[in-house]
């Protein structure tokens, strides 16, 4: 067995600021936890400003102003301005719904650097069904126009699943038509809401292969016009992804209530203790909090990962997925083909993907309790 490697702690590069969990859309793959934070527990403006100041001092280069829908916060312009003042690149992650042209102008004037607009489908029928919100598609097209007209770089983010995988080619065309600089074709990652909706969302392997080939051809065709990022579905992958760039290595999530998390789904791991930015500095949290140190580095890994040549490439994959699928957050991520459970999850995904009629979505809502996916 290899000797454990020393744990070095690099500075975080990114901060995901989940300003609120409030959102007009109800996407069934939402990355927010199933227990959503209510408005009454959200951090106030001054605390968020302190967090951004501390983030800049810690070495954070960019922040995603996210949610929920971040523009539901009345102080979004003030927070954006503060990011610019402390020298952090700001990216607004928005559904577009609720954004007026006046608000966008104020955000640009405050120093907003980039907009990432979600899109749920390449036409109104698919988009609005997945989002659970009629009229969302037209609104997104309008907001996309304003962003481009304002001279801001626009990224479209499309989460791909069984309900829209047939539109990947159309989404590429849409991104070009909207003047986006970048398109993220992000296959659904199955935690939280998406895990509960897995049987409705899981695409079949031939559809995934077709989508991958289509994106690769489009990348060549559109070189210099559109950058396309692709996240392939874990269940059909050979190796897992380095989730969040490795636990406690690249980024910090701060939830609306102020809890600092190593990844957006970390609260699904019940034994972890999360420190709150109300009581601790971001530096203290990054360096010393039990949740951030729990799976940092390689010491915690099972032998299979610790002795693997990819240990410091994918950092053992995703802890939340290991817990959900293997029942142990310290297990090898079953998305890895070396995991003894890998063949089981592939069989499960394939079985779910070929059901003639997928179950209806369990839409994201403040009050809904999680269903477990069919096993
Ligand atoms: Fe990554 Fe562990 Fe699989 Fe190696 S065994 S590829 S480190 S998940
Ligand atoms: Fe938590 Fe991957 S989502 S480690």
GROMACS .gro file of C-alpha atoms and ligand atoms in nm:
model
  387
    1UNK     CA    1   0.000   0.000   0.000
    2UNK     CA    2   0.130   0.351  -0.083
    3UNK     CA    3   0.206   0.584   0.207
    4UNK     CA    4  -0.057   0.857   0.256
    5UNK     CA    5   0.041   1.177   0.077
    6UNK     CA    6   0.059   1.500   0.280
    7UNK     CA    7  -0.250   1.718   0.251
    8UNK     CA    8  -0.170   2.051   0.094
    9UNK     CA    9  -0.436   2.318   0.102
   10UNK     CA   10  -0.446   2.533  -0.211
   11UNK     CA   11  -0.636   2.861  -0.212
   12UNK     CA   12  -0.993   2.828  -0.341
   13UNK     CA   13  -1.049   2.975  -0.686
   14UNK     CA   14  -1.425   3.002  -0.687
   15UNK     CA   15  -1.713   3.091  -0.458
   16UNK     CA   16  -2.063   2.971  -0.534
   17UNK     CA   17  -2.281   3.224  -0.355
   18UNK     CA   18  -2.628   3.075  -0.329
   19UNK     CA   19  -2.793   3.402  -0.243
   20UNK     CA   20  -3.141   3.253  -0.212
   21UNK     CA   21  -3.328   2.932  -0.277
   22UNK     CA   22  -3.633   3.125  -0.394
   23UNK     CA   23  -3.695   3.065  -0.764
   24UNK     CA   24  -3.992   3.092  -1.001
   25UNK     CA   25  -3.889   2.775  -1.188
   26UNK     CA   26  -3.937   2.418  -1.067
   27UNK     CA   27  -3.675   2.217  -1.258
   28UNK     CA   28  -3.687   1.852  -1.150
   29UNK     CA   29  -3.304   1.824  -1.155
   30UNK     CA   30  -3.240   2.132  -0.940
   31UNK     CA   31  -2.904   2.120  -0.763
   32UNK     CA   32  -3.044   2.288  -0.451
   33UNK     CA   33  -3.106   2.057  -0.154
   34UNK     CA   34  -3.449   1.904  -0.106
   35UNK     CA   35  -3.479   2.095   0.220
   36UNK     CA   36  -3.474   2.449   0.077
   37UNK     CA   37  -3.374   2.749   0.287
   38UNK     CA   38  -3.659   2.993   0.341
   39UNK     CA   39  -3.629   3.367   0.298
   40UNK     CA   40  -3.639   3.424   0.673
   41UNK     CA   41  -3.304   3.244   0.724
   42UNK     CA   42  -3.117   3.414   0.436
   43UNK     CA   43  -2.799   3.609   0.512
   44UNK     CA   44  -2.837   3.985   0.511
   45UNK     CA   45  -2.659   4.222   0.274
   46UNK     CA   46  -2.375   4.317   0.509
   47UNK     CA   47  -2.288   3.956   0.585
   48UNK     CA   48  -2.273   3.868   0.214
   49UNK     CA   49  -2.049   4.169   0.154
   50UNK     CA   50  -1.817   4.052   0.430
   51UNK     CA   51  -1.810   3.705   0.273
   52UNK     CA   52  -1.706   3.850  -0.065
   53UNK     CA   53  -1.438   4.063   0.099
   54UNK     CA   54  -1.302   3.760   0.286
   55UNK     CA   55  -1.320   3.551  -0.031
   56UNK     CA   56  -1.106   3.801  -0.219
   57UNK     CA   57  -0.851   3.802   0.065
   58UNK     CA   58  -0.843   3.422   0.056
   59UNK     CA   59  -0.754   3.420  -0.313
   60UNK     CA   60  -1.095   3.360  -0.472
   61UNK     CA   61  -1.091   3.491  -0.830
   62UNK     CA   62  -1.450   3.451  -0.936
   63UNK     CA   63  -1.791   3.418  -0.780
   64UNK     CA   64  -2.109   3.272  -0.918
   65UNK     CA   65  -2.403   3.477  -0.797
   66UNK     CA   66  -2.649   3.196  -0.790
   67UNK     CA   67  -2.957   3.053  -0.622
   68UNK     CA   68  -3.238   2.969  -0.669
   69UNK     CA   69  -3.286   3.283  -0.870
   70UNK     CA   70  -3.031   3.540  -0.745
   71UNK     CA   71  -3.223   3.835  -0.888
   72UNK     CA   72  -3.500   3.756  -0.637
   73UNK     CA   73  -3.270   3.932  -0.386
   74UNK     CA   74  -3.345   4.305  -0.367
   75UNK     CA   75  -2.977   4.374  -0.295
   76UNK     CA   76  -2.842   4.196  -0.604
   77UNK     CA   77  -2.707   4.519  -0.756
   78UNK     CA   78  -2.536   4.619  -0.431
   79UNK     CA   79  -2.379   4.275  -0.394
   80UNK     CA   80  -2.259   4.277  -0.754
   81UNK     CA   81  -2.102   4.619  -0.705
   82UNK     CA   82  -1.926   4.496  -0.394
   83UNK     CA   83  -1.776   4.201  -0.585
   84UNK     CA   84  -1.636   4.447  -0.839
   85UNK     CA   85  -1.499   4.668  -0.562
   86UNK     CA   86  -1.309   4.383  -0.395
   87UNK     CA   87  -1.180   4.259  -0.731
   88UNK     CA   88  -1.378   3.939  -0.781
   89UNK     CA   89  -1.504   3.846  -1.130
   90UNK     CA   90  -1.881   3.804  -1.105
   91UNK     CA   91  -2.099   3.563  -1.300
   92UNK     CA   92  -2.476   3.591  -1.263
   93UNK     CA   93  -2.639   3.246  -1.289
   94UNK     CA   94  -3.000   3.317  -1.376
   95UNK     CA   95  -3.312   3.161  -1.521
   96UNK     CA   96  -3.388   3.500  -1.679
   97UNK     CA   97  -3.740   3.492  -1.536
   98UNK     CA   98  -3.785   3.801  -1.323
   99UNK     CA   99  -3.499   3.995  -1.489
  100UNK     CA  100  -3.602   4.330  -1.637
  101UNK     CA  101  -3.393   4.533  -1.880
  102UNK     CA  102  -3.365   4.804  -1.618
  103UNK     CA  103  -3.222   4.559  -1.364
  104UNK     CA  104  -2.974   4.425  -1.619
  105UNK     CA  105  -2.856   4.778  -1.698
  106UNK     CA  106  -2.803   4.844  -1.326
  107UNK     CA  107  -2.609   4.519  -1.290
  108UNK     CA  108  -2.386   4.609  -1.585
  109UNK     CA  109  -2.324   4.953  -1.436
  110UNK     CA  110  -2.239   4.788  -1.104
  111UNK     CA  111  -1.963   4.588  -1.274
  112UNK     CA  112  -2.121   4.251  -1.356
  113UNK     CA  113  -1.877   4.054  -1.573
  114UNK     CA  114  -2.073   3.763  -1.717
  115UNK     CA  115  -2.419   3.608  -1.742
  116UNK     CA  116  -2.500   3.240  -1.745
  117UNK     CA  117  -2.856   3.182  -1.858
  118UNK     CA  118  -3.022   2.846  -1.804
  119UNK     CA  119  -3.224   2.691  -2.085
  120UNK     CA  120  -3.441   2.385  -2.035
  121UNK     CA  121  -3.522   2.307  -2.398
  122UNK     CA  122  -3.476   2.434  -2.753
  123UNK     CA  123  -3.841   2.534  -2.793
  124UNK     CA  124  -4.117   2.670  -2.571
  125UNK     CA  125  -4.299   2.337  -2.535
  126UNK     CA  126  -4.002   2.143  -2.396
  127UNK     CA  127  -3.847   2.435  -2.209
  128UNK     CA  128  -4.162   2.537  -2.027
  129UNK     CA  129  -4.263   2.180  -1.943
  130UNK     CA  130  -3.924   2.100  -1.785
  131UNK     CA  131  -3.908   2.436  -1.606
  132UNK     CA  132  -4.267   2.402  -1.484
  133UNK     CA  133  -4.328   2.763  -1.590
  134UNK     CA  134  -4.529   2.878  -1.890
  135UNK     CA  135  -4.370   3.165  -2.083
  136UNK     CA  136  -4.018   3.099  -1.952
  137UNK     CA  137  -3.872   3.025  -2.298
  138UNK     CA  138  -3.976   3.357  -2.453
  139UNK     CA  139  -3.851   3.543  -2.148
  140UNK     CA  140  -3.511   3.372  -2.171
  141UNK     CA  141  -3.478   3.468  -2.538
  142UNK     CA  142  -3.552   3.827  -2.448
  143UNK     CA  143  -3.303   3.838  -2.159
  144UNK     CA  144  -3.038   3.674  -2.380
  145UNK     CA  145  -3.083   3.957  -2.632
  146UNK     CA  146  -3.043   4.222  -2.363
  147UNK     CA  147  -2.725   4.059  -2.231
  148UNK     CA  148  -2.563   4.045  -2.575
  149UNK     CA  149  -2.678   4.401  -2.657
  150UNK     CA  150  -2.521   4.518  -2.329
  151UNK     CA  151  -2.189   4.373  -2.444
  152UNK     CA  152  -2.166   4.108  -2.170
  153UNK     CA  153  -2.043   3.756  -2.253
  154UNK     CA  154  -2.336   3.513  -2.248
  155UNK     CA  155  -2.319   3.143  -2.160
  156UNK     CA  156  -2.619   2.917  -2.209
  157UNK     CA  157  -2.643   2.629  -1.964
  158UNK     CA  158  -2.856   2.333  -2.069
  159UNK     CA  159  -2.900   2.043  -1.829
  160UNK     CA  160  -2.955   1.738  -2.050
  161UNK     CA  161  -3.179   1.440  -1.968
  162UNK     CA  162  -3.432   1.208  -2.124
  163UNK     CA  163  -3.681   1.489  -2.184
  164UNK     CA  164  -3.454   1.708  -2.399
  165UNK     CA  165  -3.160   1.496  -2.516
  166UNK     CA  166  -3.319   1.477  -2.862
  167UNK     CA  167  -3.273   1.856  -2.885
  168UNK     CA  168  -2.897   1.880  -2.831
  169UNK     CA  169  -2.842   1.980  -3.196
  170UNK     CA  170  -3.118   2.241  -3.172
  171UNK     CA  171  -2.966   2.378  -2.850
  172UNK     CA  172  -2.635   2.429  -3.030
  173UNK     CA  173  -2.818   2.619  -3.307
  174UNK     CA  174  -3.008   2.819  -3.046
  175UNK     CA  175  -2.687   2.920  -2.868
  176UNK     CA  176  -2.542   3.045  -3.197
  177UNK     CA  177  -2.864   3.230  -3.285
  178UNK     CA  178  -2.868   3.398  -2.944
  179UNK     CA  179  -2.509   3.515  -2.978
  180UNK     CA  180  -2.381   3.310  -2.683
  181UNK     CA  181  -2.005   3.270  -2.651
  182UNK     CA  182  -2.032   2.942  -2.467
  183UNK     CA  183  -2.278   2.655  -2.432
  184UNK     CA  184  -2.268   2.410  -2.144
  185UNK     CA  185  -2.421   2.075  -2.233
  186UNK     CA  186  -2.436   1.938  -1.882
  187UNK     CA  187  -2.583   1.593  -1.848
  188UNK     CA  188  -2.783   1.566  -1.528
  189UNK     CA  189  -2.587   1.478  -1.216
  190UNK     CA  190  -2.800   1.257  -0.996
  191UNK     CA  191  -2.813   1.407  -0.646
  192UNK     CA  192  -3.097   1.567  -0.455
  193UNK     CA  193  -3.392   1.650  -0.680
  194UNK     CA  194  -3.237   1.476  -0.979
  195UNK     CA  195  -3.178   1.161  -0.774
  196UNK     CA  196  -3.546   1.159  -0.673
  197UNK     CA  197  -3.639   1.208  -1.040
  198UNK     CA  198  -3.379   0.971  -1.182
  199UNK     CA  199  -3.628   0.730  -1.341
  200UNK     CA  200  -3.788   1.023  -1.528
  201UNK     CA  201  -3.459   1.183  -1.632
  202UNK     CA  202  -3.218   0.903  -1.719
  203UNK     CA  203  -3.152   0.891  -2.094
  204UNK     CA  204  -3.065   0.568  -2.276
  205UNK     CA  205  -2.699   0.498  -2.359
  206UNK     CA  206  -2.746   0.519  -2.742
  207UNK     CA  207  -2.903   0.865  -2.700
  208UNK     CA  208  -2.609   0.975  -2.484
  209UNK     CA  209  -2.360   0.846  -2.742
  210UNK     CA  210  -2.545   1.028  -3.018
  211UNK     CA  211  -2.545   1.354  -2.819
  212UNK     CA  212  -2.172   1.325  -2.749
  213UNK     CA  213  -2.096   1.268  -3.119
  214UNK     CA  214  -2.316   1.562  -3.213
  215UNK     CA  215  -2.138   1.795  -2.970
  216UNK     CA  216  -1.797   1.683  -3.091
  217UNK     CA  217  -1.892   1.755  -3.453
  218UNK     CA  218  -2.038   2.094  -3.354
  219UNK     CA  219  -1.720   2.187  -3.168
  220UNK     CA  220  -1.519   2.144  -3.487
  221UNK     CA  221  -1.778   2.318  -3.704
  222UNK     CA  222  -1.815   2.616  -3.467
  223UNK     CA  223  -1.454   2.666  -3.360
  224UNK     CA  224  -1.399   3.039  -3.307
  225UNK     CA  225  -1.775   3.105  -3.277
  226UNK     CA  226  -1.901   2.898  -2.987
  227UNK     CA  227  -1.719   2.708  -2.712
  228UNK     CA  228  -1.911   2.398  -2.604
  229UNK     CA  229  -1.843   2.240  -2.264
  230UNK     CA  230  -1.983   1.897  -2.200
  231UNK     CA  231  -2.037   1.704  -1.878
  232UNK     CA  232  -2.110   1.341  -1.962
  233UNK     CA  233  -2.346   1.138  -1.743
  234UNK     CA  234  -2.160   0.966  -1.461
  235UNK     CA  235  -2.356   0.644  -1.479
  236UNK     CA  236  -2.231   0.576  -1.832
  237UNK     CA  237  -1.876   0.701  -1.777
  238UNK     CA  238  -1.561   0.493  -1.728
  239UNK     CA  239  -1.412   0.726  -1.468
  240UNK     CA  240  -1.589   0.966  -1.232
  241UNK     CA  241  -1.540   1.340  -1.257
  242UNK     CA  242  -1.328   1.530  -1.006
  243UNK     CA  243  -1.640   1.657  -0.832
  244UNK     CA  244  -1.611   2.030  -0.752
  245UNK     CA  245  -1.249   2.003  -0.869
  246UNK     CA  246  -1.173   1.779  -0.570
  247UNK     CA  247  -1.321   1.807  -0.221
  248UNK     CA  248  -1.203   2.126  -0.047
  249UNK     CA  249  -0.954   2.206  -0.325
  250UNK     CA  250  -1.108   2.455  -0.565
  251UNK     CA  251  -1.431   2.606  -0.445
  252UNK     CA  252  -1.657   2.700  -0.156
  253UNK     CA  253  -2.037   2.702  -0.164
  254UNK     CA  254  -2.219   2.928   0.073
  255UNK     CA  255  -2.588   2.838   0.112
  256UNK     CA  256  -2.853   3.111   0.163
  257UNK     CA  257  -2.848   3.051   0.539
  258UNK     CA  258  -2.471   3.096   0.554
  259UNK     CA  259  -2.367   2.733   0.584
  260UNK     CA  260  -2.037   2.679   0.402
  261UNK     CA  261  -2.029   2.360   0.198
  262UNK     CA  262  -1.754   2.185   0.001
  263UNK     CA  263  -2.007   2.106  -0.275
  264UNK     CA  264  -2.371   2.186  -0.343
  265UNK     CA  265  -2.497   1.845  -0.225
  266UNK     CA  266  -2.272   1.806   0.081
  267UNK     CA  267  -2.566   1.835   0.320
  268UNK     CA  268  -2.683   1.492   0.201
  269UNK     CA  269  -2.389   1.349   0.401
  270UNK     CA  270  -2.547   1.341   0.746
  271UNK     CA  271  -2.241   1.307   0.971
  272UNK     CA  272  -2.065   1.619   0.840
  273UNK     CA  273  -2.050   1.934   1.051
  274UNK     CA  274  -2.087   2.255   0.851
  275UNK     CA  275  -1.966   2.585   0.988
  276UNK     CA  276  -2.160   2.900   0.917
  277UNK     CA  277  -2.016   3.226   0.784
  278UNK     CA  278  -2.215   3.407   1.054
  279UNK     CA  279  -1.980   3.259   1.317
  280UNK     CA  280  -1.657   3.185   1.128
  281UNK     CA  281  -1.439   3.361   0.875
  282UNK     CA  282  -1.417   3.205   0.531
  283UNK     CA  283  -1.045   3.142   0.587
  284UNK     CA  284  -1.113   2.954   0.909
  285UNK     CA  285  -1.382   2.749   0.738
  286UNK     CA  286  -1.163   2.667   0.438
  287UNK     CA  287  -0.865   2.561   0.646
  288UNK     CA  288  -1.018   2.406   0.956
  289UNK     CA  289  -1.388   2.325   0.936
  290UNK     CA  290  -1.470   1.954   0.981
  291UNK     CA  291  -1.670   1.937   0.657
  292UNK     CA  292  -1.389   2.079   0.440
  293UNK     CA  293  -1.117   1.864   0.593
  294UNK     CA  294  -1.322   1.540   0.594
  295UNK     CA  295  -1.242   1.430   0.237
  296UNK     CA  296  -0.962   1.665   0.139
  297UNK     CA  297  -0.652   1.504  -0.009
  298UNK     CA  298  -0.607   1.128  -0.030
  299UNK     CA  299  -0.574   1.001   0.329
  300UNK     CA  300  -0.945   0.927   0.363
  301UNK     CA  301  -0.956   0.717   0.048
  302UNK     CA  302  -1.018   0.344   0.033
  303UNK     CA  303  -0.714   0.146  -0.090
  304UNK     CA  304  -0.865   0.111  -0.435
  305UNK     CA  305  -0.845   0.489  -0.487
  306UNK     CA  306  -0.537   0.565  -0.276
  307UNK     CA  307  -0.325   0.325  -0.481
  308UNK     CA  308  -0.475   0.432  -0.814
  309UNK     CA  309  -0.287   0.644  -1.067
  310UNK     CA  310  -0.590   0.875  -1.090
  311UNK     CA  311  -0.612   0.948  -0.715
  312UNK     CA  312  -0.497   1.307  -0.765
  313UNK     CA  313  -0.680   1.349  -1.095
  314UNK     CA  314  -1.040   1.273  -1.001
  315UNK     CA  315  -0.984   1.271  -0.623
  316UNK     CA  316  -1.197   0.958  -0.591
  317UNK     CA  317  -1.499   1.108  -0.770
  318UNK     CA  318  -1.804   1.232  -0.588
  319UNK     CA  319  -1.862   1.177  -0.214
  320UNK     CA  320  -2.232   1.253  -0.236
  321UNK     CA  321  -2.279   1.002  -0.514
  322UNK     CA  322  -2.078   0.742  -0.320
  323UNK     CA  323  -2.312   0.790  -0.026
  324UNK     CA  324  -2.627   0.778  -0.240
  325UNK     CA  325  -2.525   0.469  -0.435
  326UNK     CA  326  -2.288   0.278  -0.207
  327UNK     CA  327  -2.425   0.392   0.130
  328UNK     CA  328  -2.079   0.519   0.232
  329UNK     CA  329  -1.945   0.866   0.149
  330UNK     CA  330  -1.587   0.732   0.182
  331UNK     CA  331  -1.638   0.455  -0.074
  332UNK     CA  332  -1.502   0.465  -0.430
  333UNK     CA  333  -1.758   0.649  -0.641
  334UNK     CA  334  -1.961   0.373  -0.813
  335UNK     CA  335  -1.938   0.578  -1.134
  336UNK     CA  336  -1.579   0.448  -1.154
  337UNK     CA  337  -1.549   0.126  -1.356
  338UNK     CA  338  -1.310  -0.008  -1.088
  339UNK     CA  339  -1.581   0.011  -0.820
  340UNK     CA  340  -1.733  -0.327  -0.735
  341UNK     CA  341  -2.076  -0.158  -0.764
  342UNK     CA  342  -2.020  -0.006  -1.106
  343UNK     CA  343  -2.197  -0.276  -1.307
  344UNK     CA  344  -2.501  -0.247  -1.080
  345UNK     CA  345  -2.552   0.124  -1.138
  346UNK     CA  346  -2.504   0.087  -1.512
  347UNK     CA  347  -2.769  -0.189  -1.514
  348UNK     CA  348  -2.998   0.032  -1.304
  349UNK     CA  349  -2.957   0.328  -1.539
  350UNK     CA  350  -3.014   0.115  -1.845
  351UNK     CA  351  -3.329  -0.038  -1.694
  352UNK     CA  352  -3.471   0.306  -1.602
  353UNK     CA  353  -3.388   0.458  -1.938
  354UNK     CA  354  -3.586   0.205  -2.143
  355UNK     CA  355  -3.916   0.221  -1.952
  356UNK     CA  356  -4.183   0.304  -2.212
  357UNK     CA  357  -4.343   0.578  -2.004
  358UNK     CA  358  -4.121   0.758  -1.754
  359UNK     CA  359  -4.285   0.864  -1.427
  360UNK     CA  360  -4.404   1.226  -1.401
  361UNK     CA  361  -4.158   1.481  -1.266
  362UNK     CA  362  -4.146   1.559  -0.899
  363UNK     CA  363  -4.103   1.934  -0.948
  364UNK     CA  364  -3.881   2.131  -0.712
  365UNK     CA  365  -4.093   2.305  -0.452
  366UNK     CA  366  -4.035   2.457  -0.111
  367UNK     CA  367  -4.268   2.217   0.061
  368UNK     CA  368  -4.217   1.888  -0.121
  369UNK     CA  369  -4.066   1.593   0.058
  370UNK     CA  370  -3.827   1.372  -0.132
  371UNK     CA  371  -3.934   1.050  -0.292
  372UNK     CA  372  -3.668   0.785  -0.329
  373UNK     CA  373  -3.594   0.679  -0.687
  374UNK     CA  374  -3.725   0.338  -0.791
  375UNK     CA  375  -3.453   0.082  -0.721
  376LIG    FE1  376  -1.067   0.757  -0.941
  376LIG    FE2  377  -1.074   0.588  -0.730
  376LIG    FE3  378  -1.162   0.508  -0.971
  376LIG    FE4  379  -0.902   0.547  -0.932
  376LIG     S1  380  -1.030   0.390  -0.833
  376LIG     S2  381  -1.020   0.614  -1.110
  376LIG     S3  382  -0.905   0.726  -0.791
  376LIG     S4  383  -1.249   0.672  -0.841
  377LIG    FE1  384  -2.089   1.646  -0.332
  377LIG    FE2  385  -1.996   1.554  -0.564
  377LIG     S1  386  -2.185   1.661  -0.525
  377LIG     S2  387  -1.893   1.561  -0.374
   0.00000   0.00000   0.00000
